[in-house]
Coordinates of C-alpha atoms in Angstrom, one line a residue:
Chain A
M197 CA 109.0 -16.3 19.4
D198 CA 107.5 -19.7 18.8
G199 CA 108.5 -19.5 15.1
A200 CA 112.1 -18.3 16.1
D201 CA 112.4 -21.3 18.4
S202 CA 111.3 -23.9 15.8
K203 CA 113.5 -22.2 13.4
G204 CA 116.4 -22.7 15.9
V205 CA 115.5 -26.5 16.3
L206 CA 115.4 -27.0 12.5
N207 CA 118.7 -25.0 12.2
Q208 CA 120.4 -27.4 14.6
L209 CA 118.9 -30.4 13.0
S210 CA 120.2 -29.5 9.6
V211 CA 123.6 -28.6 10.8
L212 CA 123.7 -32.1 12.4
E213 CA 122.7 -33.6 9.1
V214 CA 125.3 -31.7 7.2
R215 CA 127.9 -33.0 9.7
A216 CA 126.7 -36.6 9.4
R217 CA 126.9 -36.3 5.7
S218 CA 130.5 -34.9 5.6
R219 CA 131.5 -38.0 7.8
N220 CA 130.1 -40.3 5.3
T221 CA 131.6 -38.7 2.3
Q222 CA 135.1 -39.5 3.0
P223 CA 135.0 -43.3 2.7
Q224 CA 132.4 -42.9 -0.1
Q225 CA 135.1 -41.0 -2.3
Q226 CA 137.8 -43.4 -1.4
C227 CA 135.4 -46.2 -2.5
C228 CA 134.6 -44.3 -5.7
V229 CA 138.4 -43.9 -6.6
K230 CA 139.0 -47.6 -6.0
E231 CA 136.1 -48.5 -8.2
L232 CA 137.2 -46.2 -10.9
R233 CA 140.7 -47.5 -10.8
A234 CA 139.4 -51.0 -11.1
K235 CA 137.2 -49.9 -13.9
A236 CA 140.0 -48.1 -15.7
E237 CA 142.3 -51.3 -15.3
A238 CA 139.7 -53.6 -16.8
L239 CA 139.0 -51.2 -19.6
K240 CA 142.7 -51.1 -20.3
I241 CA 142.9 -54.9 -20.6
Q242 CA 140.0 -54.7 -22.7
R243 CA 141.6 -52.0 -24.9
D244 CA 144.9 -54.1 -25.3
Q245 CA 142.7 -57.1 -26.5
L246 CA 141.0 -54.9 -29.0
E247 CA 144.1 -53.5 -30.2
A248 CA 145.4 -57.0 -30.8
E249 CA 142.3 -58.0 -32.6
A250 CA 142.6 -54.7 -34.6
Q251 CA 146.2 -55.8 -35.5
I252 CA 144.8 -59.0 -37.0
H253 CA 141.9 -57.0 -38.5
K254 CA 144.7 -55.0 -40.4
V255 CA 146.5 -58.1 -41.7
L256 CA 143.2 -59.7 -42.8
H257 CA 142.3 -56.6 -44.5
K258 CA 145.6 -56.5 -46.5
L259 CA 145.1 -60.2 -47.4
R260 CA 141.6 -59.5 -48.7
M261 CA 142.8 -56.4 -50.8
S262 CA 145.3 -58.7 -52.5
M263 CA 142.6 -61.4 -53.0
E264 CA 140.4 -58.9 -54.6
K265 CA 143.1 -57.8 -56.9
Q266 CA 143.6 -61.5 -57.8
C267 CA 147.3 -61.7 -57.4
P268 CA 147.8 -64.8 -55.1
H269 CA 151.5 -65.1 -55.6
E270 CA 152.4 -61.6 -53.9
E271 CA 150.6 -62.3 -50.8
E272 CA 152.4 -65.7 -50.4
E273 CA 155.7 -64.0 -50.8
A274 CA 154.8 -61.4 -48.3
M275 CA 154.0 -63.7 -45.7
D276 CA 156.1 -66.8 -45.8
E277 CA 157.6 -66.5 -42.4
E278 CA 154.7 -68.6 -40.6
S279 CA 153.2 -70.8 -43.1
E280 CA 150.8 -72.4 -40.7
N281 CA 149.5 -69.1 -39.5
T282 CA 149.5 -67.8 -43.0
Q283 CA 147.2 -70.6 -44.0
L284 CA 145.0 -69.7 -41.1
L285 CA 144.9 -66.0 -41.9
Q286 CA 144.1 -66.6 -45.6
L287 CA 141.3 -68.9 -44.6
M288 CA 140.0 -66.2 -42.4
A289 CA 140.3 -63.6 -44.9
R290 CA 138.5 -65.8 -47.5
H291 CA 135.9 -66.4 -44.8
T292 CA 135.1 -62.7 -44.3
Q293 CA 135.2 -62.0 -47.9
L294 CA 132.7 -64.8 -48.7
K295 CA 130.5 -63.5 -46.0
D296 CA 130.5 -60.0 -47.3
L297 CA 129.9 -61.2 -51.0
L298 CA 126.9 -63.3 -49.7
Y299 CA 125.7 -60.2 -47.7
A300 CA 126.1 -58.2 -50.9
H301 CA 124.0 -60.6 -53.0
H302 CA 121.3 -60.2 -50.2
V303 CA 121.4 -56.4 -50.2
I304 CA 121.2 -56.1 -54.0
G305 CA 118.0 -58.1 -54.0
G306 CA 119.3 -61.4 -55.1
Y307 CA 117.4 -64.5 -54.6
D308 CA 118.5 -65.9 -51.4
V309 CA 118.7 -69.7 -52.0
I310 CA 119.1 -71.9 -48.9
K311 CA 119.1 -75.7 -49.1
T312 CA 116.5 -77.1 -46.8
P313 CA 117.9 -79.5 -44.2
Q314 CA 116.6 -82.6 -45.9
S315 CA 118.3 -81.2 -49.0
K316 CA 115.2 -82.4 -51.1
G317 CA 114.5 -78.8 -52.0
V318 CA 115.6 -75.2 -51.6
C319 CA 114.0 -72.2 -49.9
M320 CA 114.2 -68.9 -51.7
S321 CA 113.6 -65.3 -50.7
L322 CA 112.6 -62.4 -52.8
T323 CA 113.1 -59.0 -51.5
T324 CA 111.2 -56.1 -52.6
A325 CA 112.0 -52.5 -52.4
Y326 CA 110.6 -49.2 -53.5
E327 CA 112.8 -46.1 -54.1
G328 CA 115.6 -47.2 -51.7
I329 CA 113.4 -48.5 -48.9
Y330 CA 113.3 -52.2 -48.4
L331 CA 109.8 -53.6 -48.1
D332 CA 108.3 -57.1 -47.5
T333 CA 110.3 -60.2 -48.3
Y334 CA 108.5 -63.1 -49.9
N335 CA 109.7 -66.8 -49.4
L336 CA 109.1 -69.9 -51.4
E337 CA 110.0 -73.4 -50.6
I338 CA 110.5 -75.5 -53.7
D339 CA 110.7 -79.2 -53.9
L340 CA 113.4 -80.3 -56.6
K341 CA 112.7 -83.9 -56.6
H342 CA 111.5 -85.0 -60.1
K343 CA 109.0 -82.3 -60.7
L344 CA 109.6 -78.8 -59.3
T345 CA 106.8 -78.0 -56.9
I346 CA 106.1 -75.0 -54.6
T347 CA 105.3 -76.8 -51.2
R348 CA 105.1 -73.6 -49.1
H349 CA 105.0 -70.0 -49.6
N350 CA 103.9 -66.7 -48.1
I351 CA 102.9 -64.9 -51.4
P352 CA 99.6 -63.1 -51.2
P353 CA 96.8 -65.1 -52.9
F354 CA 96.0 -62.3 -55.3
I355 CA 99.4 -62.7 -57.0
P356 CA 98.7 -65.5 -59.5
L357 CA 101.6 -67.7 -58.6
K358 CA 100.4 -70.9 -60.5
D359 CA 99.7 -68.9 -63.5
L360 CA 103.3 -67.1 -63.4
A361 CA 104.8 -70.6 -63.0
K362 CA 103.2 -71.9 -66.1
Q363 CA 103.8 -68.8 -68.2
S364 CA 107.5 -68.6 -67.4
N365 CA 108.0 -72.4 -67.7
M366 CA 109.2 -72.8 -64.3
Q367 CA 109.9 -76.5 -64.8
T368 CA 112.6 -75.8 -67.5
N369 CA 113.7 -72.2 -66.5
I370 CA 113.3 -71.4 -62.7
R371 CA 115.2 -68.2 -63.1
A372 CA 112.7 -66.8 -65.6
F373 CA 110.0 -67.7 -63.2
L374 CA 111.8 -65.9 -60.2
D375 CA 112.3 -63.0 -62.6
T376 CA 108.7 -62.6 -63.3
L377 CA 107.5 -63.3 -59.7
S378 CA 110.1 -60.7 -58.5
L379 CA 108.7 -58.1 -61.0
H380 CA 105.1 -58.7 -59.9
L381 CA 106.0 -58.6 -56.2
N382 CA 108.0 -55.4 -56.5
A383 CA 105.4 -53.7 -58.5
F384 CA 102.7 -54.8 -55.9
T385 CA 104.7 -53.5 -53.0
G386 CA 105.6 -50.4 -54.9
R387 CA 102.0 -49.6 -55.5
K388 CA 101.2 -50.3 -51.9
Q389 CA 104.0 -48.0 -50.9
Q390 CA 102.7 -45.3 -53.1
L391 CA 99.1 -45.8 -51.7
K392 CA 100.6 -45.3 -48.2
F393 CA 102.6 -42.2 -49.3
V394 CA 99.2 -40.7 -50.7
K395 CA 97.5 -41.2 -47.4
E396 CA 100.2 -39.9 -45.4
Q397 CA 101.4 -36.8 -47.5
H398 CA 98.0 -35.9 -48.9
Q399 CA 95.4 -35.6 -46.2
S400 CA 93.3 -33.1 -48.4
I401 CA 92.8 -35.9 -50.8
T402 CA 90.3 -38.6 -50.1
V403 CA 91.1 -42.3 -51.1
M404 CA 87.6 -43.5 -52.1
E405 CA 88.4 -46.9 -53.3
S406 CA 91.5 -49.3 -53.3
N407 CA 91.9 -53.0 -54.0
V408 CA 94.1 -55.5 -52.3
L409 CA 96.5 -55.7 -55.3
C410 CA 96.5 -51.9 -55.5
S411 CA 95.8 -52.2 -59.1
R412 CA 92.7 -49.8 -58.8
L413 CA 92.7 -46.5 -57.0
V414 CA 89.9 -43.9 -56.8
L415 CA 90.7 -40.7 -55.4
M416 CA 88.8 -37.5 -54.8
F417 CA 90.4 -34.0 -55.3
T418 CA 88.9 -30.5 -54.5
V419 CA 89.4 -27.9 -57.2
P420 CA 90.3 -24.5 -55.6
R421 CA 87.9 -22.6 -57.9
G422 CA 84.3 -23.2 -57.2
K423 CA 85.2 -25.9 -54.7
N424 CA 84.2 -28.6 -57.3
A425 CA 85.0 -32.3 -56.4
V426 CA 86.9 -34.2 -59.0
L427 CA 86.9 -38.1 -59.0
C428 CA 90.2 -39.6 -60.3
R429 CA 90.3 -43.1 -61.2
L430 CA 93.6 -44.9 -61.7
D431 CA 93.9 -48.4 -63.4
Y432 CA 97.1 -50.3 -63.2
T433 CA 96.2 -53.0 -65.6
D434 CA 100.0 -54.0 -66.2
H435 CA 100.7 -55.6 -62.8
T436 CA 104.4 -55.6 -63.4
R437 CA 104.4 -51.7 -63.1
C438 CA 103.9 -49.0 -60.6
L439 CA 102.4 -46.6 -63.1
P440 CA 98.8 -46.6 -64.2
T441 CA 97.8 -47.5 -67.7
G442 CA 94.6 -45.7 -67.3
V443 CA 93.7 -42.3 -65.8
Q444 CA 90.0 -41.1 -65.7
F445 CA 88.5 -38.0 -64.3
V446 CA 84.9 -37.3 -63.4
C447 CA 83.5 -33.9 -62.6
E448 CA 80.3 -32.0 -62.8
D449 CA 82.2 -29.3 -64.5
E450 CA 83.0 -30.9 -67.9
E451 CA 84.6 -27.9 -69.3
L452 CA 87.2 -28.1 -66.5
L453 CA 88.4 -31.5 -67.6
D454 CA 88.7 -30.4 -71.3
S455 CA 91.1 -27.6 -70.2
P456 CA 94.7 -28.1 -71.2
E457 CA 95.7 -27.9 -67.5
W458 CA 93.8 -31.1 -66.8
K459 CA 94.9 -32.8 -69.9
K460 CA 98.4 -32.3 -68.5
N461 CA 97.4 -33.6 -65.0
C462 CA 96.2 -36.7 -66.8
S463 CA 99.6 -37.4 -68.6
L464 CA 101.5 -36.5 -65.4
L465 CA 99.5 -39.1 -63.5
K466 CA 100.5 -41.6 -66.1
E467 CA 104.1 -40.8 -66.2
T468 CA 105.0 -40.0 -62.3
P469 CA 104.3 -42.0 -59.3
V470 CA 100.9 -41.0 -57.9
H471 CA 102.2 -39.5 -54.7
K472 CA 104.6 -37.2 -56.6
A473 CA 102.2 -36.3 -59.3
L474 CA 99.7 -35.0 -56.7
T475 CA 102.4 -32.9 -55.0
T476 CA 103.0 -31.2 -58.5
M477 CA 99.3 -30.8 -59.1
K478 CA 98.9 -29.2 -55.7
K479 CA 101.9 -26.8 -56.4
N480 CA 100.3 -25.8 -59.8
G481 CA 97.0 -25.0 -57.9
S482 CA 95.0 -27.6 -59.8
I483 CA 93.8 -29.1 -56.6
V484 CA 93.6 -28.2 -52.9
Chain B
M200 CA 143.3 -38.4 -8.5
S201 CA 139.5 -38.5 -8.1
Q202 CA 139.4 -35.9 -10.9
E203 CA 141.8 -37.6 -13.3
N204 CA 140.1 -40.9 -13.0
P205 CA 136.7 -40.0 -14.6
E206 CA 138.5 -38.2 -17.4
E207 CA 140.7 -41.3 -18.0
V208 CA 137.7 -43.5 -18.0
K209 CA 135.8 -41.3 -20.5
V210 CA 138.7 -41.2 -22.7
L211 CA 139.3 -45.1 -22.5
E212 CA 135.5 -45.7 -23.1
A213 CA 135.7 -43.5 -26.2
Q214 CA 138.7 -45.4 -27.5
I215 CA 137.2 -48.8 -26.7
E216 CA 133.9 -47.7 -28.6
C217 CA 136.2 -46.8 -31.5
L218 CA 138.0 -50.0 -31.6
Q219 CA 135.0 -52.1 -31.1
A220 CA 133.3 -50.4 -34.1
E221 CA 136.2 -51.2 -36.2
S222 CA 136.7 -54.9 -35.2
L223 CA 133.3 -56.0 -34.2
S224 CA 133.0 -58.6 -36.9
F225 CA 136.5 -60.0 -36.2
I226 CA 136.0 -60.9 -32.6
H227 CA 135.1 -64.5 -33.0
L228 CA 137.7 -64.9 -35.8
H229 CA 140.4 -63.5 -33.5
R230 CA 139.4 -66.1 -30.8
L231 CA 139.6 -68.8 -33.6
Y232 CA 143.1 -67.4 -34.5
M233 CA 144.3 -67.5 -30.9
C234 CA 143.0 -71.2 -30.6
G235 CA 144.6 -71.8 -34.0
Q236 CA 147.9 -70.8 -32.7
R237 CA 147.9 -73.3 -30.0
Q238 CA 149.4 -76.6 -31.4
E239 CA 146.9 -79.0 -30.1
E240 CA 143.9 -77.3 -31.2
G241 CA 145.4 -75.9 -34.3
E242 CA 144.6 -78.4 -36.6
K243 CA 140.9 -78.7 -35.3
V244 CA 140.4 -75.2 -35.8
L245 CA 141.8 -75.1 -39.3
S246 CA 139.8 -78.0 -40.4
K247 CA 136.6 -76.5 -39.0
L248 CA 137.4 -73.1 -40.6
M249 CA 138.1 -74.9 -43.9
E250 CA 134.9 -76.7 -43.8
E251 CA 133.0 -73.4 -43.3
V252 CA 134.9 -71.7 -46.0
E253 CA 133.9 -74.6 -48.4
K254 CA 130.4 -74.4 -47.5
L255 CA 130.3 -70.5 -48.0
E256 CA 132.1 -71.1 -51.4
E257 CA 129.2 -73.4 -52.3
D258 CA 126.7 -71.0 -51.2
L259 CA 128.4 -68.1 -53.1
E260 CA 128.3 -70.3 -56.3
R261 CA 124.7 -71.1 -56.0
Q262 CA 123.9 -67.5 -55.4
T263 CA 125.9 -66.4 -58.3
Q264 CA 124.3 -69.1 -60.7
M265 CA 120.8 -68.3 -59.5
N266 CA 121.3 -64.4 -59.7
R267 CA 123.4 -64.4 -62.9
I268 CA 125.5 -61.7 -61.0
S269 CA 129.0 -62.4 -60.3
L270 CA 130.3 -60.1 -57.6
K271 CA 133.9 -59.6 -57.2
S272 CA 134.3 -57.5 -54.1
C273 CA 132.2 -55.9 -51.5
T274 CA 133.6 -53.4 -49.1
T275 CA 131.7 -52.2 -45.9
K276 CA 132.6 -49.3 -43.9
T277 CA 130.6 -48.4 -40.7
L278 CA 129.8 -44.8 -40.6
Q279 CA 127.6 -44.7 -37.6
S280 CA 126.7 -47.1 -35.1
S281 CA 124.6 -46.0 -32.1
G282 CA 122.2 -48.0 -30.4
S283 CA 119.2 -48.5 -32.7
K284 CA 120.8 -46.9 -35.9
L285 CA 123.4 -48.3 -38.3
V286 CA 124.7 -46.6 -41.0
Q287 CA 127.1 -48.4 -43.5
Q288 CA 128.8 -47.4 -46.6
L289 CA 128.8 -50.1 -49.2
S290 CA 130.8 -50.5 -52.5
V291 CA 130.0 -53.7 -54.5
S292 CA 131.6 -54.6 -57.9
G293 CA 131.0 -57.5 -60.2
H294 CA 129.8 -58.3 -63.6
C295 CA 126.6 -59.6 -65.1
S296 CA 127.2 -61.6 -68.3
E297 CA 129.8 -59.2 -69.9
M298 CA 128.9 -56.0 -68.4
A299 CA 131.0 -54.8 -65.4
F300 CA 129.4 -52.6 -62.9
Q301 CA 130.3 -50.9 -59.6
V302 CA 127.8 -49.6 -57.1
E303 CA 128.2 -47.4 -54.0
F304 CA 125.5 -46.5 -51.6
K305 CA 124.8 -46.0 -47.9
L306 CA 122.6 -48.5 -46.1
S307 CA 121.0 -47.2 -42.9
E308 CA 119.1 -49.6 -40.7
N309 CA 116.7 -48.6 -37.8
K310 CA 116.1 -51.5 -35.5
V311 CA 113.5 -49.5 -33.4
I312 CA 111.2 -48.3 -36.1
H313 CA 109.8 -51.4 -37.8
F314 CA 113.3 -52.4 -38.6
I315 CA 113.6 -49.9 -41.7
R316 CA 116.5 -50.4 -44.1
R317 CA 117.0 -47.5 -46.5
I318 CA 119.4 -46.8 -49.3
T319 CA 120.6 -43.4 -49.9
D320 CA 123.5 -41.7 -52.1
L321 CA 123.4 -44.4 -54.6
N322 CA 125.9 -44.1 -57.3
V323 CA 126.3 -46.4 -60.3
V324 CA 129.5 -46.8 -62.5
M325 CA 129.3 -48.7 -65.7
D326 CA 131.1 -48.7 -68.8
A327 CA 128.0 -48.1 -70.8
S328 CA 129.2 -45.5 -73.2
D329 CA 128.2 -47.5 -76.1
L330 CA 124.9 -48.4 -74.5
Q331 CA 123.0 -45.0 -74.9
T332 CA 119.7 -46.3 -73.8
F333 CA 121.2 -47.7 -70.6
S334 CA 122.9 -44.5 -69.5
S335 CA 119.7 -42.6 -69.2
F336 CA 118.3 -45.4 -67.3
L337 CA 121.3 -45.3 -64.9
S338 CA 120.7 -41.7 -63.9
E339 CA 117.0 -42.6 -63.3
V340 CA 118.1 -45.3 -61.1
E341 CA 120.4 -43.1 -59.0
E342 CA 117.8 -40.4 -58.6
S343 CA 115.1 -42.9 -57.4
R344 CA 117.9 -44.7 -55.3
D345 CA 116.4 -48.0 -56.7
L346 CA 119.2 -50.5 -56.3
L347 CA 117.0 -53.5 -56.7
L348 CA 115.5 -52.1 -60.1
F349 CA 119.1 -51.7 -61.3
F350 CA 120.0 -55.3 -60.8
R351 CA 116.6 -56.5 -62.1
T352 CA 117.0 -54.5 -65.3
L353 CA 120.8 -55.4 -65.6
R354 CA 119.8 -59.0 -65.6
T355 CA 117.1 -58.6 -68.1
F356 CA 119.2 -56.4 -70.2
S357 CA 122.2 -58.7 -70.3
D358 CA 119.9 -61.7 -71.1
R359 CA 118.4 -59.8 -74.0
S360 CA 121.8 -58.8 -75.0
D361 CA 123.0 -62.4 -75.0
D362 CA 119.9 -63.5 -77.1
R363 CA 120.6 -60.8 -79.6
C364 CA 124.2 -61.8 -79.9
R365 CA 123.3 -65.3 -80.4
T366 CA 120.7 -64.4 -83.0
F367 CA 123.1 -62.2 -84.9
Q368 CA 125.9 -64.6 -84.9
H369 CA 123.5 -67.2 -86.2
F370 CA 122.5 -65.0 -89.2
Q371 CA 126.1 -64.0 -89.7
A372 CA 127.1 -67.5 -90.0
K373 CA 124.4 -68.4 -92.3
Y374 CA 124.7 -65.4 -94.8
P375 CA 128.3 -64.1 -94.3
S376 CA 128.3 -62.1 -97.3
V377 CA 125.1 -60.0 -96.4
V378 CA 125.2 -59.6 -92.5
S379 CA 128.0 -57.9 -90.8
L380 CA 128.6 -56.9 -87.2
P381 CA 129.2 -53.2 -87.3
G382 CA 128.9 -52.5 -83.7
G383 CA 130.2 -55.9 -82.4
C384 CA 127.8 -58.7 -81.5
R385 CA 126.7 -56.9 -78.4
S386 CA 125.7 -53.7 -80.0
E387 CA 122.0 -52.7 -79.3
F388 CA 121.9 -51.4 -82.9
L389 CA 122.5 -54.6 -84.7
W390 CA 118.7 -55.0 -85.3
F391 CA 118.5 -51.7 -86.8
S392 CA 121.3 -52.3 -89.3
I393 CA 119.2 -55.0 -90.8
I394 CA 115.8 -53.4 -90.3
S395 CA 116.8 -50.2 -91.9
A396 CA 117.7 -51.8 -95.0
A397 CA 114.5 -53.9 -94.8
L398 CA 112.5 -50.7 -94.6
Q399 CA 114.2 -49.3 -97.6
L400 CA 113.7 -52.5 -99.6
F401 CA 109.9 -52.6 -99.2
P402 CA 109.0 -49.2 -100.6
S403 CA 110.8 -50.2 -103.9
Q404 CA 108.5 -53.2 -104.1
A405 CA 105.6 -50.8 -103.8
V406 CA 104.0 -52.8 -101.0
G407 CA 102.9 -49.8 -99.1
G408 CA 103.9 -48.6 -95.5
A409 CA 107.5 -50.2 -95.1
A410 CA 107.4 -50.3 -91.2
E411 CA 103.8 -52.0 -91.5
S412 CA 105.1 -54.6 -93.9
F413 CA 107.9 -55.6 -91.9
Q414 CA 105.5 -55.8 -88.8
S415 CA 103.2 -58.0 -90.7
L416 CA 106.0 -60.2 -91.7
L417 CA 106.8 -60.3 -88.0
R418 CA 103.4 -61.4 -87.2
I419 CA 103.2 -64.0 -89.8
L420 CA 106.4 -65.6 -89.8
G421 CA 108.1 -64.7 -86.3
P422 CA 111.2 -62.5 -85.9
E423 CA 113.5 -65.3 -87.1
A424 CA 111.8 -66.1 -90.2
A425 CA 110.9 -62.6 -91.1
L426 CA 114.6 -61.4 -90.8
E427 CA 115.7 -64.4 -92.8
S428 CA 113.3 -63.4 -95.5
V429 CA 114.4 -59.9 -95.6
I430 CA 118.0 -61.0 -95.8
R431 CA 117.2 -63.5 -98.6
A432 CA 115.4 -60.8 -100.4
V433 CA 118.3 -58.5 -100.1
S434 CA 120.9 -60.9 -101.1
L435 CA 119.0 -62.0 -104.2
S436 CA 118.4 -58.4 -105.1
Q437 CA 120.2 -57.1 -107.9
D438 CA 120.3 -53.8 -106.6
T439 CA 123.8 -53.6 -105.2
Q440 CA 123.0 -50.3 -103.6
L441 CA 120.5 -51.9 -101.4
A442 CA 122.8 -54.7 -100.5
S443 CA 125.5 -52.3 -99.5
H444 CA 123.3 -50.9 -96.7
L445 CA 123.8 -54.0 -94.7
L446 CA 127.4 -53.8 -94.8
V447 CA 127.8 -50.3 -93.3

């Protein structure tokens, strides 16, 4: 009985609640419709604006196309109605074109040269990338007064900046210097990236040793048969490259290393980036 | 009504997103344009824009000079733009020294994960039909998507090509009767046309290994003097058959 009573009370309460809610929903809905209308109105205005902008975009695009084809006379003829606006539009088109070309120089790894505010020197950026992935960017501030001097930079200390500047005659040929430096930096970041891939992709392989320049790498493999361990030492003596110049294996089972299979592994490691060579070696069953 | 509205809003929002993606970079220019149309502000805007364009022209010239790469056009098309991810299709054309190129690739940026920028679908077009060593390099670059490597190599290659051209023209001017330009002054085989003759010359003098002899000449005299001595030997030689090798 008690249970039925309490149920009755609860029932009544919930009926009341439903009623109260339905009273509230009416004005809420109206409010919602109002809001949405206003929103739609605002969006329509925004759309019209954007359409107008898109229209200008189209005109500018046409202008740019004719600029790139390098036939300036044609475009003048086509748009002689409003000469002032044409001048403005042409400037705008050239503006966007120049911006895009400068962006392209940046993307293709050009040396971004920026004059420093005092204009006594320039700031240069060197981009590095490995297999399509952009890596670190390094910067140099060069004083151009009477003698070129590197005033500030964020190039790691193990890259022999001074030696490279001397070797490539930075004083007379700054471009040769930048080329050499870029080669060293790209090779360094490339080797670093390879080492990262080795650690990420080959967890069954232990990296026993590596140095900051990533010019020496000692790895430990396990051979499936007999579970022998093989130490592999890679020496990158040419610091402008991402491939090792020397590959050395050490294993208790010397016969194994004399086998044609391991001779092939040796040349594979010399010719292929290390993380890819290891994938091939795993696939061939040379290592675990 | 209450059902139509959300629908309309959705449609409008989608439309706006589309338009925004298309004209994102032009919004501030459009404002400039609107201001420019008003008489009183027109001149101010125009001169400001002119100033900006001049500065950009200067920047581009400096960049072209420093990079030795002259860009003719760059078109960008946004393929995807959602929150943190931006994917663009880029097409860049230009030339380096006398070698024209066009590269196309997708550039994707992820602003959330360490701001990663990545190149995919790299396609390089070059008129390298007469440059055999270069065409195999191009397919390697496409496979590894190494855009930066391509431009570094292109620069070095064209520098070397310019050097060769100068060297060859120098020798041709000095010995017009002996040295010819079979593949044009930019051919990558011009050294070989001289060296191969030299290699045939040395055995006849019974000096031993031909290649070694030329190598030792190179070591002792340097490339210019070594080549010069070979050319002299050829032009002094009474053996007309040997001299004819240089004129192929």
